[in-house]
mmCIF file of C-alpha atoms in Angstrom:
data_model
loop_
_atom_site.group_PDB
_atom_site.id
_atom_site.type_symbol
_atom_site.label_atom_id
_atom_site.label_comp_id
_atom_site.label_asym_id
_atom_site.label_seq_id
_atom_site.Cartn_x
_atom_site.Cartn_y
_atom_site.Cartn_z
ATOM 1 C CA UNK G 1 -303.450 -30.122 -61.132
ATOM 2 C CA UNK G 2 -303.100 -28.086 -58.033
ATOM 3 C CA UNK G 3 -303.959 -25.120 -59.429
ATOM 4 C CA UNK G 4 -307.486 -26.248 -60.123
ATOM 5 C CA UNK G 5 -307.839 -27.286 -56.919
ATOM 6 C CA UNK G 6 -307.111 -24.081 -55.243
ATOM 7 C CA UNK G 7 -308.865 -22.417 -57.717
ATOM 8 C CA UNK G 8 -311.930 -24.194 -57.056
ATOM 9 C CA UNK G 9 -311.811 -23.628 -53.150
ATOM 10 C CA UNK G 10 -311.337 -19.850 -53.951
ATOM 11 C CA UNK G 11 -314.441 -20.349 -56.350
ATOM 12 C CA UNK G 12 -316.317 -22.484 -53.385
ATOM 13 C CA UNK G 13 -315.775 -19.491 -50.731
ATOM 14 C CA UNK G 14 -316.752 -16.739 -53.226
ATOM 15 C CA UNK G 15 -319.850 -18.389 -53.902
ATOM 16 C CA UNK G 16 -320.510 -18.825 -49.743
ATOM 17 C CA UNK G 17 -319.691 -15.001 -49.648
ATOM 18 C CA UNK G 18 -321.872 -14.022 -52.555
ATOM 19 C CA UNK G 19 -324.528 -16.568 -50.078
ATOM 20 C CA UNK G 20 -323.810 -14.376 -47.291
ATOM 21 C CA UNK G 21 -323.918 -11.240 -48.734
ATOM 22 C CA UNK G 22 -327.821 -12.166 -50.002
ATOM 23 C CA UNK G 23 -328.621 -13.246 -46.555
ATOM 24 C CA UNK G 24 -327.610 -9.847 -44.970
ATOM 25 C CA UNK G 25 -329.685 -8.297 -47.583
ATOM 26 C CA UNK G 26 -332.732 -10.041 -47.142
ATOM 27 C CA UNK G 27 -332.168 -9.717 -43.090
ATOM 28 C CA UNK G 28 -332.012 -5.994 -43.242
ATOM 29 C CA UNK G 29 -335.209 -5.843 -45.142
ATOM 30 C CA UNK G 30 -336.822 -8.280 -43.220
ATOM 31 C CA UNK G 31 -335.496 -6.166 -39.805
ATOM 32 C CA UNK G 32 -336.909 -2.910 -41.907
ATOM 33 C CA UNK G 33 -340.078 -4.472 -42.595
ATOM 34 C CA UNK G 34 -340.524 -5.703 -39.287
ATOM 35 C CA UNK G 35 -339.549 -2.762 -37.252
ATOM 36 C CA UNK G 36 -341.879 -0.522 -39.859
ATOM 37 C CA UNK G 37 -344.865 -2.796 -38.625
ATOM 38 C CA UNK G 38 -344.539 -2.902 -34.641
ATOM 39 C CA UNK G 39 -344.185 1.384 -35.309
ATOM 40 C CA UNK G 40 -347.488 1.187 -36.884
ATOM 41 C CA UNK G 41 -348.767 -0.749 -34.263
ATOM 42 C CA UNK G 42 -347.591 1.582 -31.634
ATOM 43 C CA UNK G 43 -349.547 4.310 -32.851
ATOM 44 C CA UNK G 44 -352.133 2.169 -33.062
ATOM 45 C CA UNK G 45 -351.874 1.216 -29.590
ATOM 46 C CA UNK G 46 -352.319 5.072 -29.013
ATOM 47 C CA UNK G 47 -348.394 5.899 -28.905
ATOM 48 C CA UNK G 48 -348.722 9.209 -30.398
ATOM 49 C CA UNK G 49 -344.782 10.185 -30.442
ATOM 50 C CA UNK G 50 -341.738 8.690 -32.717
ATOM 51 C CA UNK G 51 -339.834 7.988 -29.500
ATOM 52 C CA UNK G 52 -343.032 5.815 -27.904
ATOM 53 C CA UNK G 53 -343.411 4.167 -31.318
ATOM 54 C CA UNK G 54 -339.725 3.271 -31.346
ATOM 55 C CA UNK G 55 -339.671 2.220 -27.669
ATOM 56 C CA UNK G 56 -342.719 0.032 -28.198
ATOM 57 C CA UNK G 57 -341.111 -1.607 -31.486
ATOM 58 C CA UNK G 58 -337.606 -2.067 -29.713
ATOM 59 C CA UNK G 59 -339.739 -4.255 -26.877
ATOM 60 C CA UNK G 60 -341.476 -6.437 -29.494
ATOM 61 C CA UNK G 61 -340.259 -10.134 -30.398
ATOM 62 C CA UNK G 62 -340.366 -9.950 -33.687
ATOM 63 C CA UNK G 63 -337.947 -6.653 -34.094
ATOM 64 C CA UNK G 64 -335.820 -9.133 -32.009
ATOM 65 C CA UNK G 65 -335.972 -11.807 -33.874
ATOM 66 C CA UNK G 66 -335.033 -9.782 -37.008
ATOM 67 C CA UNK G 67 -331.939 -8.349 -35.777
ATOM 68 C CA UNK G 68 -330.475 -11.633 -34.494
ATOM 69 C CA UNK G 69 -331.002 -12.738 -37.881
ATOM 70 C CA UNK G 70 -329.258 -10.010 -39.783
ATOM 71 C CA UNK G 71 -326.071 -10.699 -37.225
ATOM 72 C CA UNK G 72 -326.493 -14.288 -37.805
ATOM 73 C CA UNK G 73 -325.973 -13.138 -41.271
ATOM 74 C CA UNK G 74 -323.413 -10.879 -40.908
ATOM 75 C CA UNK G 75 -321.702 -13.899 -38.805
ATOM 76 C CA UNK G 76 -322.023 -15.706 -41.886
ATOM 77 C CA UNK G 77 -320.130 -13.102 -43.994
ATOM 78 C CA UNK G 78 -317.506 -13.041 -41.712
ATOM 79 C CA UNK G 79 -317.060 -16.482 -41.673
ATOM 80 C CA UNK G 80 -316.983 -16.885 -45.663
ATOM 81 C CA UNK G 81 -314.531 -14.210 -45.768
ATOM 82 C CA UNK G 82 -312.103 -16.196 -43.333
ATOM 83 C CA UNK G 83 -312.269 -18.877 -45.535
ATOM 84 C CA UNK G 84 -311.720 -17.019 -48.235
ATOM 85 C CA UNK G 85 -308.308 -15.246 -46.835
ATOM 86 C CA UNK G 86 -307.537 -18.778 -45.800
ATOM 87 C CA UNK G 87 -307.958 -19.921 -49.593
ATOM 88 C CA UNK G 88 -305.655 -17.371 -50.549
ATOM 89 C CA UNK G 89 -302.951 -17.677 -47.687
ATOM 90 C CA UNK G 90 -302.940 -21.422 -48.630
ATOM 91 C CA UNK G 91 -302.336 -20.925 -52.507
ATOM 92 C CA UNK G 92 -299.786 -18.523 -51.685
ATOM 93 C CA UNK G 93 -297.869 -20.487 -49.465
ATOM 94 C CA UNK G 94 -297.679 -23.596 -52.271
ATOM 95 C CA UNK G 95 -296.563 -21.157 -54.769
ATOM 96 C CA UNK G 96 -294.123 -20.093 -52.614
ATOM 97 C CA UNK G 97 -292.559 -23.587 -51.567
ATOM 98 C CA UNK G 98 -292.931 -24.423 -55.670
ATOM 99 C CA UNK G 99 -290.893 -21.414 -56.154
ATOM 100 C CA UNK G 100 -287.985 -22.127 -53.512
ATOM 101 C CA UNK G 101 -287.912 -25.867 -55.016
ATOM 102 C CA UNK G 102 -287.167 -24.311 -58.783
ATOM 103 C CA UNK G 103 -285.303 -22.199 -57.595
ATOM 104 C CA UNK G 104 -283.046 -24.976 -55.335
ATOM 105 C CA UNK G 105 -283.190 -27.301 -58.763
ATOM 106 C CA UNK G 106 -281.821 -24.623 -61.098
ATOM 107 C CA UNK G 107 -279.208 -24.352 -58.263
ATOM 108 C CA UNK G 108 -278.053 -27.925 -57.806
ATOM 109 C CA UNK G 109 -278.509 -29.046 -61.247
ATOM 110 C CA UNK G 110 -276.020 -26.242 -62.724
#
C-alpha cells in the first residue's frame, strides 16, 4: 500500500516539526531567562542604566550561547518543514503518474 507509506512519512515529518517547534520554545525561554539574569547582574555590577545592563548582557557567554541555540532550533524547523514539502511534492507526483496510467488504460483498452 503506497498510500500508507506516504502517509506515514508525512506523519514522520509532522512529528519532527511538532519536535522543532518545542525546541524553539524552550530556546526562547531559555534565551529570556538567560538574558533576564546577566541584566540583573549588570546592575549588580553597578550598571545603573537599561542600555549598560543590556550592553553588559549582550557581552556575556551565556546570552550567546542561548541565542545560537534558539537558531539551531529554528534551523531545525526549517529543516522539518523541507521535509515535509518534500513529503508532499513526492505523494503528489505518484498520484499524478497513477492518474496519467488510468487514464492511458481507459484509453487503450476501449
Amino acid at each position: 500500500m503506497e498510500e500508507e507509506r506516504f502517509a506515514m512519512k508525512i506523519r514522520a515529518a509532522g512529528k519532527q516539526m511538532q519536535e522543532a517547534e518545542e525546541d524553539i520554545a524552550r530556546a526562547e525561554a531559555q534565551e529570556k531567562m538567560t538574558y533576564a539574569k546577566a541584566m540583573v547582574q549588570a546592575e549588580v555590577g553597578g550598571n545603573k542604566t537599561a542600555a549598560a545592563q543590556m550592553r553588559y548582557a549582550d557581552e556575556q557567554g551565556d546570552v550567546f550561547n542561548a541565542r545560537l541555540n534558539r537558531g539551531v532550533a529554528k534551523g531545525k524547523l526549517a529543516s522539518a518543514k523541507a521535509e515535509f514539502r518534500a513529503c508532499e511534492i513526492e505523494f503528489e507526483r505518484w498520484r499524478s503518474e497513477k492518474a496519467s496510467n488510468r487514464l492511458e488504460r481507459r484509453a487503450y483498452s476501449a
